[in-house]
PDB file of C-alpha atoms in Angstrom:
ATOM      1  CA  MET A1036     145.140 134.051  70.074  1.00 46.00           C
ATOM      2  CA  PRO A1037     142.290 131.719  71.146  1.00 52.00           C
ATOM      3  CA  VAL A1038     143.046 129.361  73.997  1.00 50.00           C
ATOM      4  CA  ARG A1039     142.929 125.731  72.960  1.00 57.00           C
ATOM      5  CA  ARG A1040     141.322 123.378  75.457  1.00 59.00           C
ATOM      6  CA  THR A1041     143.236 120.194  76.159  1.00 66.00           C
ATOM      7  CA  PRO A1042     141.490 116.774  76.164  1.00 67.00           C
ATOM      8  CA  ARG A1043     141.935 116.637  79.928  1.00 70.00           C
ATOM      9  CA  SER A1044     140.167 119.966  80.448  1.00 72.00           C
ATOM     10  CA  ARG A1045     137.322 118.844  78.195  1.00 71.00           C
ATOM     11  CA  ARG A1046     136.906 115.634  80.214  1.00 77.00           C
ATOM     12  CA  THR A1047     136.893 117.659  83.404  1.00 78.00           C
ATOM     13  CA  GLY A1048     134.215 119.967  82.006  1.00 76.00           C
ATOM     14  CA  ARG A1049     132.027 117.052  80.952  1.00 80.00           C
ATOM     15  CA  ARG A1050     132.465 115.437  84.353  1.00 84.00           C
ATOM     16  CA  LEU A1051     131.470 118.627  86.147  1.00 83.00           C
ATOM     17  CA  ALA A1052     128.425 119.005  83.913  1.00 84.00           C
ATOM     18  CA  ALA A1053     127.409 115.402  84.639  1.00 84.00           C
ATOM     19  CA  ASP A1054     127.892 115.953  88.374  1.00 83.00           C
ATOM     20  CA  ALA A1055     125.762 119.087  88.240  1.00 87.00           C
ATOM     21  CA  GLY A1056     123.006 117.214  86.412  1.00 87.00           C
ATOM     22  CA  LEU A1057     123.083 114.417  88.980  1.00 88.00           C
ATOM     23  CA  LEU A1058     122.853 116.961  91.808  1.00 89.00           C
ATOM     24  CA  VAL A1059     119.772 118.508  90.206  1.00 89.00           C
ATOM     25  CA  VAL A1060     118.133 115.085  89.880  1.00 89.00           C
ATOM     26  CA  ALA A1061     119.061 114.224  93.477  1.00 87.00           C
ATOM     27  CA  ALA A1062     117.552 117.511  94.699  1.00 84.00           C
ATOM     28  CA  ALA A1063     114.326 116.768  92.810  1.00 84.00           C
ATOM     29  CA  PHE A1064     114.014 113.513  94.768  1.00 84.00           C
ATOM     30  CA  ALA A1065     115.337 114.844  98.090  1.00 85.00           C
ATOM     31  CA  LEU A1066     113.091 117.907  98.436  1.00 84.00           C
ATOM     32  CA  PRO A1067     109.775 115.989  98.620  1.00 84.00           C
ATOM     33  CA  LEU A1068     111.304 113.592 101.148  1.00 86.00           C
ATOM     34  CA  ALA A1069     112.613 116.506 103.182  1.00 86.00           C
ATOM     35  CA  TRP A1070     109.143 118.092 103.152  1.00 85.00           C
ATOM     36  CA  VAL A1071     107.556 114.864 104.441  1.00 87.00           C
ATOM     37  CA  VAL A1072     110.042 114.422 107.291  1.00 87.00           C
ATOM     38  CA  LEU A1073     110.104 118.070 108.361  1.00 87.00           C
ATOM     39  CA  SER A1074     106.341 118.589 108.066  1.00 86.00           C
ATOM     40  CA  ALA A1075     105.654 115.488 110.163  1.00 87.00           C
ATOM     41  CA  LEU A1076     107.506 117.163 113.043  1.00 87.00           C
ATOM     42  CA  ASP A1077     106.275 120.710 112.390  1.00 84.00           C
ATOM     43  CA  PRO A1078     103.279 121.967 114.421  1.00 83.00           C
ATOM     44  CA  HIS A1079     102.605 124.581 111.722  1.00 81.00           C
ATOM     45  CA  ALA A1080     103.343 122.586 108.577  1.00 78.00           C
ATOM     46  CA  GLY A1081     102.485 124.014 105.187  1.00 77.00           C
ATOM     47  CA  LEU A1082     103.369 123.497 101.547  1.00 76.00           C
ATOM     48  CA  ARG A1083     106.806 125.064 101.889  1.00 80.00           C
ATOM     49  CA  VAL A1084     109.929 123.099 102.788  1.00 77.00           C
ATOM     50  CA  GLN A1085     111.099 124.785 105.960  1.00 79.00           C
ATOM     51  CA  VAL A1086     112.867 123.940 109.176  1.00 79.00           C
ATOM     52  CA  PRO A1087     110.208 123.866 111.930  1.00 79.00           C
ATOM     53  CA  ASP A1088     110.437 126.381 114.749  1.00 78.00           C
ATOM     54  CA  GLY A1089     109.870 123.594 117.241  1.00 78.00           C
ATOM     55  CA  LEU A1090     109.694 119.837 116.991  1.00 81.00           C
ATOM     56  CA  THR A1091     106.541 118.012 118.032  1.00 83.00           C
ATOM     57  CA  LEU A1092     105.042 114.519 117.857  1.00 86.00           C
ATOM     58  CA  ASP A1093     101.454 115.771 117.961  1.00 87.00           C
ATOM     59  CA  ASN A1094     100.959 114.953 114.282  1.00 86.00           C
ATOM     60  CA  PHE A1095     101.847 111.308 114.941  1.00 90.00           C
ATOM     61  CA  ASP A1096      99.609 111.210 118.026  1.00 89.00           C
ATOM     62  CA  ALA A1097      96.715 112.502 115.903  1.00 87.00           C
ATOM     63  CA  VAL A1098      97.016 109.799 113.237  1.00 89.00           C
ATOM     64  CA  LEU A1099      98.033 106.817 115.381  1.00 90.00           C
ATOM     65  CA  LYS A1100      94.472 105.639 115.897  1.00 89.00           C
ATOM     66  CA  PRO A1101      92.769 102.386 114.843  1.00 88.00           C
ATOM     67  CA  ASP A1102      90.380 103.922 112.322  1.00 87.00           C
ATOM     68  CA  ILE A1103      93.003 106.211 110.771  1.00 87.00           C
ATOM     69  CA  THR A1104      96.202 104.144 110.684  1.00 89.00           C
ATOM     70  CA  TYR A1105      96.152 100.702 112.271  1.00 92.00           C
ATOM     71  CA  THR A1106      93.189  99.184 110.422  1.00 93.00           C
ATOM     72  CA  PRO A1107      94.159 100.562 106.965  1.00 93.00           C
ATOM     73  CA  LEU A1108      97.765  99.408 107.427  1.00 93.00           C
ATOM     74  CA  LEU A1109      96.602  95.944 108.453  1.00 95.00           C
ATOM     75  CA  ASN A1110      94.354  95.807 105.395  1.00 95.00           C
ATOM     76  CA  SER A1111      97.293  96.851 103.204  1.00 94.00           C
ATOM     77  CA  LEU A1112      99.539  94.178 104.686  1.00 94.00           C
ATOM     78  CA  ILE A1113      96.902  91.493 104.095  1.00 95.00           C
ATOM     79  CA  LEU A1114      96.178  92.588 100.522  1.00 95.00           C
ATOM     80  CA  CYS A1115      99.762  93.231  99.430  1.00 94.00           C
ATOM     81  CA  GLY A1116     101.276  90.335 101.365  1.00 94.00           C
ATOM     82  CA  GLY A1117      98.754  87.860  99.966  1.00 95.00           C
ATOM     83  CA  GLY A1118      99.070  89.274  96.459  1.00 95.00           C
ATOM     84  CA  THR A1119     102.872  89.198  96.590  1.00 95.00           C
ATOM     85  CA  LEU A1120     102.970  85.602  97.836  1.00 95.00           C
ATOM     86  CA  LEU A1121     100.569  84.490  95.114  1.00 96.00           C
ATOM     87  CA  THR A1122     102.531  86.403  92.463  1.00 95.00           C
ATOM     88  CA  VAL A1123     105.909  84.930  93.439  1.00 94.00           C
ATOM     89  CA  VAL A1124     104.579  81.357  93.555  1.00 94.00           C
ATOM     90  CA  CYS A1125     102.754  81.596  90.220  1.00 93.00           C
ATOM     91  CA  ALA A1126     105.674  83.421  88.562  1.00 93.00           C
ATOM     92  CA  ALA A1127     108.128  80.705  89.644  1.00 92.00           C
ATOM     93  CA  LEU A1128     105.870  77.923  88.373  1.00 91.00           C
ATOM     94  CA  ALA A1129     105.315  79.726  85.056  1.00 89.00           C
ATOM     95  CA  ALA A1130     108.948  80.765  84.529  1.00 89.00           C
ATOM     96  CA  TYR A1131     110.377  77.289  85.179  1.00 88.00           C
ATOM     97  CA  PRO A1132     109.136  75.578  81.983  1.00 86.00           C
ATOM     98  CA  LEU A1133     109.880  78.724  79.975  1.00 85.00           C
ATOM     99  CA  SER A1134     113.469  78.663  81.207  1.00 84.00           C
ATOM    100  CA  ARG A1135     114.154  74.925  81.101  1.00 81.00           C
ATOM    101  CA  PHE A1136     112.235  73.641  78.074  1.00 79.00           C
ATOM    102  CA  ARG A1137     112.524  74.831  74.483  1.00 78.00           C
ATOM    103  CA  SER A1138     109.365  75.128  72.412  1.00 75.00           C
ATOM    104  CA  ARG A1139     108.060  77.063  69.430  1.00 79.00           C
ATOM    105  CA  LEU A1140     105.456  78.603  71.699  1.00 79.00           C
ATOM    106  CA  ASN A1141     107.937  80.096  74.171  1.00 76.00           C
ATOM    107  CA  ARG A1142     108.640  83.258  72.212  1.00 79.00           C
ATOM    108  CA  PRO A1143     104.973  83.999  71.278  1.00 81.00           C
ATOM    109  CA  PHE A1144     103.987  83.364  74.869  1.00 79.00           C
ATOM    110  CA  LEU A1145     106.663  85.725  76.198  1.00 78.00           C
ATOM    111  CA  LEU A1146     105.680  88.391  73.673  1.00 80.00           C
ATOM    112  CA  THR A1147     102.063  88.029  74.757  1.00 81.00           C
ATOM    113  CA  ILE A1148     103.129  88.481  78.371  1.00 75.00           C
ATOM    114  CA  LEU A1149     105.150  91.543  77.381  1.00 76.00           C
ATOM    115  CA  PHE A1150     102.080  92.986  75.669  1.00 78.00           C
ATOM    116  CA  ALA A1151     100.015  92.323  78.798  1.00 72.00           C
ATOM    117  CA  THR A1152     102.395  94.467  80.852  1.00 73.00           C
ATOM    118  CA  CYS A1153     101.595  97.427  78.573  1.00 76.00           C
ATOM    119  CA  LEU A1154      97.853  97.368  79.246  1.00 75.00           C
ATOM    120  CA  PRO A1155      96.826 100.217  81.559  1.00 79.00           C
ATOM    121  CA  ILE A1156      94.777  99.260  84.585  1.00 79.00           C
ATOM    122  CA  THR A1157      92.170 101.911  83.788  1.00 79.00           C
ATOM    123  CA  ALA A1158      91.470 100.292  80.410  1.00 79.00           C
ATOM    124  CA  ILE A1159      90.488  96.938  81.894  1.00 84.00           C
ATOM    125  CA  MET A1160      88.816  97.954  85.158  1.00 86.00           C
ATOM    126  CA  VAL A1161      85.317  98.256  83.657  1.00 86.00           C
ATOM    127  CA  PRO A1162      85.172  94.627  82.381  1.00 88.00           C
ATOM    128  CA  VAL A1163      86.960  93.436  85.524  1.00 89.00           C
ATOM    129  CA  TYR A1164      84.413  95.201  87.715  1.00 90.00           C
ATOM    130  CA  ALA A1165      81.546  93.632  85.748  1.00 90.00           C
ATOM    131  CA  LEU A1166      83.180  90.201  86.029  1.00 91.00           C
ATOM    132  CA  PHE A1167      83.726  90.549  89.776  1.00 92.00           C
ATOM    133  CA  VAL A1168      80.075  91.537  90.264  1.00 92.00           C
ATOM    134  CA  ARG A1169      78.949  88.472  88.328  1.00 92.00           C
ATOM    135  CA  VAL A1170      81.149  86.005  90.240  1.00 92.00           C
ATOM    136  CA  ASN A1171      80.495  87.646  93.646  1.00 91.00           C
ATOM    137  CA  LEU A1172      84.080  88.783  94.192  1.00 91.00           C
ATOM    138  CA  ILE A1173      83.326  92.490  94.454  1.00 92.00           C
ATOM    139  CA  ASP A1174      84.024  93.982  97.887  1.00 91.00           C
ATOM    140  CA  THR A1175      86.025  90.907  98.947  1.00 93.00           C
ATOM    141  CA  VAL A1176      89.613  90.755 100.127  1.00 94.00           C
ATOM    142  CA  GLN A1177      90.353  87.554  98.212  1.00 94.00           C
ATOM    143  CA  GLY A1178      89.053  89.030  94.961  1.00 93.00           C
ATOM    144  CA  THR A1179      91.297  92.069  95.325  1.00 94.00           C
ATOM    145  CA  ILE A1180      94.274  89.815  96.106  1.00 95.00           C
ATOM    146  CA  PHE A1181      93.589  87.767  92.964  1.00 94.00           C
ATOM    147  CA  PHE A1182      93.479  90.870  90.794  1.00 93.00           C
ATOM    148  CA  PHE A1183      96.618  92.304  92.412  1.00 93.00           C
ATOM    149  CA  ALA A1184      98.455  89.074  91.613  1.00 93.00           C
ATOM    150  CA  ALA A1185      97.076  88.899  88.068  1.00 90.00           C
ATOM    151  CA  SER A1186      98.108  92.483  87.320  1.00 88.00           C
ATOM    152  CA  GLN A1187     101.708  91.953  88.512  1.00 90.00           C
ATOM    153  CA  LEU A1188     102.170  88.425  87.184  1.00 90.00           C
ATOM    154  CA  PRO A1189     103.251  89.218  83.566  1.00 88.00           C
ATOM    155  CA  PHE A1190     106.252  91.314  84.513  1.00 87.00           C
ATOM    156  CA  ALA A1191     107.051  88.999  87.437  1.00 91.00           C
ATOM    157  CA  ILE A1192     107.272  86.053  85.020  1.00 90.00           C
ATOM    158  CA  TRP A1193     109.692  88.016  82.818  1.00 87.00           C
ATOM    159  CA  LEU A1194     111.909  88.856  85.788  1.00 88.00           C
ATOM    160  CA  MET A1195     111.778  85.357  87.247  1.00 90.00           C
ATOM    161  CA  LYS A1196     112.674  83.702  83.928  1.00 88.00           C
ATOM    162  CA  ASN A1197     115.682  85.957  83.386  1.00 87.00           C
ATOM    163  CA  PHE A1198     117.065  85.120  86.825  1.00 88.00           C
ATOM    164  CA  MET A1199     116.224  81.427  86.428  1.00 88.00           C
ATOM    165  CA  ASP A1200     118.233  81.280  83.180  1.00 85.00           C
ATOM    166  CA  GLY A1201     121.356  81.994  85.249  1.00 84.00           C
ATOM    167  CA  VAL A1202     121.044  78.782  87.279  1.00 83.00           C
ATOM    168  CA  PRO A1203     123.002  75.950  85.577  1.00 84.00           C
ATOM    169  CA  LYS A1204     120.795  73.120  84.436  1.00 81.00           C
ATOM    170  CA  GLU A1205     123.525  70.595  85.322  1.00 81.00           C
ATOM    171  CA  LEU A1206     122.639  71.004  89.005  1.00 80.00           C
ATOM    172  CA  GLU A1207     119.081  69.889  88.310  1.00 79.00           C
ATOM    173  CA  GLU A1208     120.239  66.988  86.171  1.00 78.00           C
ATOM    174  CA  ALA A1209     122.296  65.718  89.094  1.00 81.00           C
ATOM    175  CA  ALA A1210     119.202  65.920  91.294  1.00 78.00           C
ATOM    176  CA  TRP A1211     117.130  64.113  88.656  1.00 80.00           C
ATOM    177  CA  THR A1212     119.711  61.342  88.643  1.00 80.00           C
ATOM    178  CA  ASP A1213     119.123  60.930  92.387  1.00 77.00           C
ATOM    179  CA  GLY A1214     115.383  60.583  91.784  1.00 78.00           C
ATOM    180  CA  ALA A1215     114.159  64.144  92.361  1.00 77.00           C
ATOM    181  CA  SER A1216     111.156  65.390  90.408  1.00 82.00           C
ATOM    182  CA  SER A1217     111.036  68.648  88.480  1.00 79.00           C
ATOM    183  CA  LEU A1218     109.031  70.314  91.264  1.00 81.00           C
ATOM    184  CA  GLN A1219     111.484  69.130  93.906  1.00 83.00           C
ATOM    185  CA  SER A1220     114.456  70.418  91.906  1.00 84.00           C
ATOM    186  CA  LEU A1221     112.702  73.763  91.472  1.00 83.00           C
ATOM    187  CA  VAL A1222     111.955  74.152  95.183  1.00 83.00           C
ATOM    188  CA  ARG A1223     115.168  72.705  96.614  1.00 84.00           C
ATOM    189  CA  ILE A1224     117.779  73.729  94.039  1.00 84.00           C
ATOM    190  CA  VAL A1225     116.704  76.452  91.609  1.00 86.00           C
ATOM    191  CA  LEU A1226     114.839  78.832  93.932  1.00 85.00           C
ATOM    192  CA  PRO A1227     117.470  78.787  96.736  1.00 86.00           C
ATOM    193  CA  LEU A1228     120.214  79.497  94.191  1.00 85.00           C
ATOM    194  CA  MET A1229     118.320  82.382  92.598  1.00 85.00           C
ATOM    195  CA  GLY A1230     117.658  84.138  95.899  1.00 82.00           C
ATOM    196  CA  PRO A1231     118.424  87.613  94.477  1.00 83.00           C
ATOM    197  CA  GLY A1232     115.872  87.057  91.711  1.00 85.00           C
ATOM    198  CA  VAL A1233     113.167  85.987  94.145  1.00 89.00           C
ATOM    199  CA  ALA A1234     113.983  89.012  96.308  1.00 87.00           C
ATOM    200  CA  VAL A1235     113.714  91.378  93.335  1.00 87.00           C
ATOM    201  CA  VAL A1236     110.353  89.957  92.276  1.00 90.00           C
ATOM    202  CA  THR A1237     109.085  90.091  95.865  1.00 91.00           C
ATOM    203  CA  VAL A1238     110.098  93.705  96.446  1.00 90.00           C
ATOM    204  CA  PHE A1239     108.893  94.873  93.042  1.00 89.00           C
ATOM    205  CA  SER A1240     105.499  93.191  93.399  1.00 92.00           C
ATOM    206  CA  PHE A1241     104.955  94.365  96.968  1.00 93.00           C
ATOM    207  CA  VAL A1242     105.901  97.980  96.215  1.00 91.00           C
ATOM    208  CA  MET A1243     103.649  98.136  93.150  1.00 91.00           C
ATOM    209  CA  MET A1244     100.715  96.765  95.132  1.00 93.00           C
ATOM    210  CA  TRP A1245     101.428  98.889  98.205  1.00 93.00           C
ATOM    211  CA  GLY A1246     101.136 102.156  96.297  1.00 89.00           C
ATOM    212  CA  ASN A1247      98.153 101.119  94.168  1.00 90.00           C
ATOM    213  CA  PHE A1248      95.150 103.374  94.801  1.00 90.00           C
ATOM    214  CA  PHE A1249      92.854 102.674  91.875  1.00 90.00           C
ATOM    215  CA  VAL A1250      92.351  98.897  92.199  1.00 91.00           C
ATOM    216  CA  PRO A1251      91.214  98.717  95.861  1.00 93.00           C
ATOM    217  CA  PHE A1252      89.239 101.928  95.412  1.00 91.00           C
ATOM    218  CA  MET A1253      87.229 100.256  92.636  1.00 90.00           C
ATOM    219  CA  LEU A1254      86.946  96.693  93.950  1.00 92.00           C
ATOM    220  CA  LEU A1255      86.389  97.363  97.657  1.00 92.00           C
ATOM    221  CA  LEU A1256      83.258  99.128  98.890  1.00 89.00           C
ATOM    222  CA  THR A1257      83.312  98.672 102.674  1.00 90.00           C
ATOM    223  CA  PRO A1258      85.276 101.448 104.440  1.00 88.00           C
ATOM    224  CA  ASP A1259      86.661  99.023 107.035  1.00 89.00           C
ATOM    225  CA  GLN A1260      88.352  97.006 104.256  1.00 91.00           C
ATOM    226  CA  MET A1261      90.099  99.935 102.586  1.00 92.00           C
ATOM    227  CA  PRO A1262      93.931  99.834 102.616  1.00 94.00           C
ATOM    228  CA  ALA A1263      96.151 102.747 103.576  1.00 92.00           C
ATOM    229  CA  SER A1264      96.701 103.703  99.930  1.00 91.00           C
ATOM    230  CA  VAL A1265      92.997 104.632  99.766  1.00 91.00           C
ATOM    231  CA  SER A1266      92.474 105.956 103.288  1.00 88.00           C
ATOM    232  CA  ILE A1267      95.263 108.516 102.791  1.00 86.00           C
ATOM    233  CA  ASN A1268      92.828 110.302 100.508  1.00 83.00           C
ATOM    234  CA  ASP A1269      90.802 111.253 103.607  1.00 80.00           C
ATOM    235  CA  PHE A1270      93.434 113.861 104.500  1.00 79.00           C
ATOM    236  CA  PHE A1271      92.733 115.843 101.322  1.00 75.00           C
ATOM    237  CA  GLY A1272      89.973 118.326 101.967  1.00 63.00           C
ATOM    238  CA  ASN A1273      87.344 116.188 103.658  1.00 53.00           C
ATOM    239  CA  ARG A1274      87.146 118.772 106.423  1.00 51.00           C
ATOM    240  CA  GLY A1275      87.563 121.772 104.181  1.00 55.00           C
ATOM    241  CA  THR A1276      91.337 122.101 104.570  1.00 72.00           C
ATOM    242  CA  VAL A1277      94.329 119.819 104.252  1.00 77.00           C
ATOM    243  CA  VAL A1278      96.106 119.059 107.528  1.00 80.00           C
ATOM    244  CA  TYR A1279      99.615 118.913 106.131  1.00 85.00           C
ATOM    245  CA  GLY A1280     101.321 117.866 109.353  1.00 86.00           C
ATOM    246  CA  GLN A1281      99.067 114.862 109.859  1.00 87.00           C
ATOM    247  CA  LEU A1282      99.305 113.989 106.173  1.00 88.00           C
ATOM    248  CA  ALA A1283     103.113 113.987 106.392  1.00 89.00           C
ATOM    249  CA  ALA A1284     103.059 111.914 109.592  1.00 91.00           C
ATOM    250  CA  PHE A1285     100.760 109.363 107.989  1.00 92.00           C
ATOM    251  CA  SER A1286     103.033 109.273 104.914  1.00 90.00           C
ATOM    252  CA  VAL A1287     106.041 108.463 107.096  1.00 91.00           C
ATOM    253  CA  ILE A1288     104.171 105.609 108.787  1.00 92.00           C
ATOM    254  CA  TYR A1289     102.777 104.436 105.461  1.00 92.00           C
ATOM    255  CA  SER A1290     106.277 104.221 103.945  1.00 91.00           C
ATOM    256  CA  THR A1291     107.778 102.261 106.844  1.00 90.00           C
ATOM    257  CA  PRO A1292     106.728  98.707 105.780  1.00 90.00           C
ATOM    258  CA  VAL A1293     108.245  99.143 102.313  1.00 89.00           C
ATOM    259  CA  ILE A1294     111.512 100.424 103.786  1.00 87.00           C
ATOM    260  CA  LEU A1295     111.632  97.524 106.266  1.00 87.00           C
ATOM    261  CA  LEU A1296     111.011  95.026 103.469  1.00 86.00           C
ATOM    262  CA  TYR A1297     113.864  96.458 101.436  1.00 83.00           C
ATOM    263  CA  VAL A1298     116.199  96.352 104.459  1.00 83.00           C
ATOM    264  CA  LEU A1299     115.298  92.711 105.113  1.00 81.00           C
ATOM    265  CA  VAL A1300     116.119  91.629 101.547  1.00 78.00           C
ATOM    266  CA  ALA A1301     119.002  94.059 100.945  1.00 73.00           C
ATOM    267  CA  ARG A1302     121.594  91.295 101.285  1.00 64.00           C
ATOM    268  CA  ARG A1303     119.763  89.181  98.732  1.00 56.00           C
ATOM    269  CA  LEU A1304     119.503  92.107  96.341  1.00 61.00           C
ATOM    270  CA  GLY A1305     123.218  92.791  96.624  1.00 55.00           C
ATOM    271  CA  GLY A1306     124.220  89.166  96.305  1.00 49.00           C
ATOM    272  CA  GLY A1307     125.195  87.282  93.217  1.00 46.00           C
ATOM    273  CA  PHE A1308     124.755  83.760  92.029  1.00 42.00           C
ATOM    274  CA  ALA A1309     128.430  82.787  92.110  1.00 42.00           C
ATOM    275  CA  LEU A1310     127.698  79.399  90.590  1.00 44.00           C
ATOM    276  CA  GLY A1311     130.764  79.176  88.422  1.00 41.00           C
ATOM    277  CA  GLY A1312     132.375  76.433  90.508  1.00 40.00           C
ATOM    278  CA  ALA A1313     129.172  74.635  91.409  1.00 43.00           C
ATOM    279  CA  VAL A1314     129.151  72.562  88.236  1.00 44.00           C
ATOM    280  CA  LYS A1315     132.826  71.561  88.326  1.00 41.00           C
ATOM    281  CA  GLY A1316     134.234  68.327  89.571  1.00 41.00           C
TER     282      GLY A1316
END
């Protein structure tokens, strides 16, 4: 007679299948990271993921030079840091009226912003390039920062508004009673209370700008102004072959600022608003 499976055995089977699927997904993410770390320390690095015969720091010594690493990383920090700061400030100022004031135009405006997030960068780079040439912003750091901020601003406004909706308006009304303006209540009450939201917008904007290759490649022409996301392309076949060990070492260094940023804001990302008792009494 056929063996009937109990509900418990079926749940166990589904759980094992889910665990196996998660392990496959984890391996798909872990193998490229393992290749980067191992190849950076391998004197004979190749395309295969393998444990090196001997560990060496020669790959790091080869790339830790001003023209290869230091200058591009500094350019990236200036571009992405300036763009992130401008994005967070503009997103907070734009999300505040959308969150606090009701209007017929709120929903159409938000839908327009949502549509703007769907536009691919490649579709708008030709008119943007022509505009930057006309207004003398091509090959300038400030022009690239402006475009970085403009490209990330739509989604940043969406994120900022959703987090701002979680801050009770009663706290601002108490501040208004004491004579505070709307800008003062935003800076001194709303933004400090929505620290996790500001952290999310900051990390998201910085990471998206940090890994962007196409925008600085199109808008910047001077080699000394190129960020690390563009200069990493120099490792691919400029000398006839790809130096995989140096490429992996540069990738490790290139990823360090993003990891440090996430570590610095990890407490904010894991925090909550916990404002339930703030409006009582």
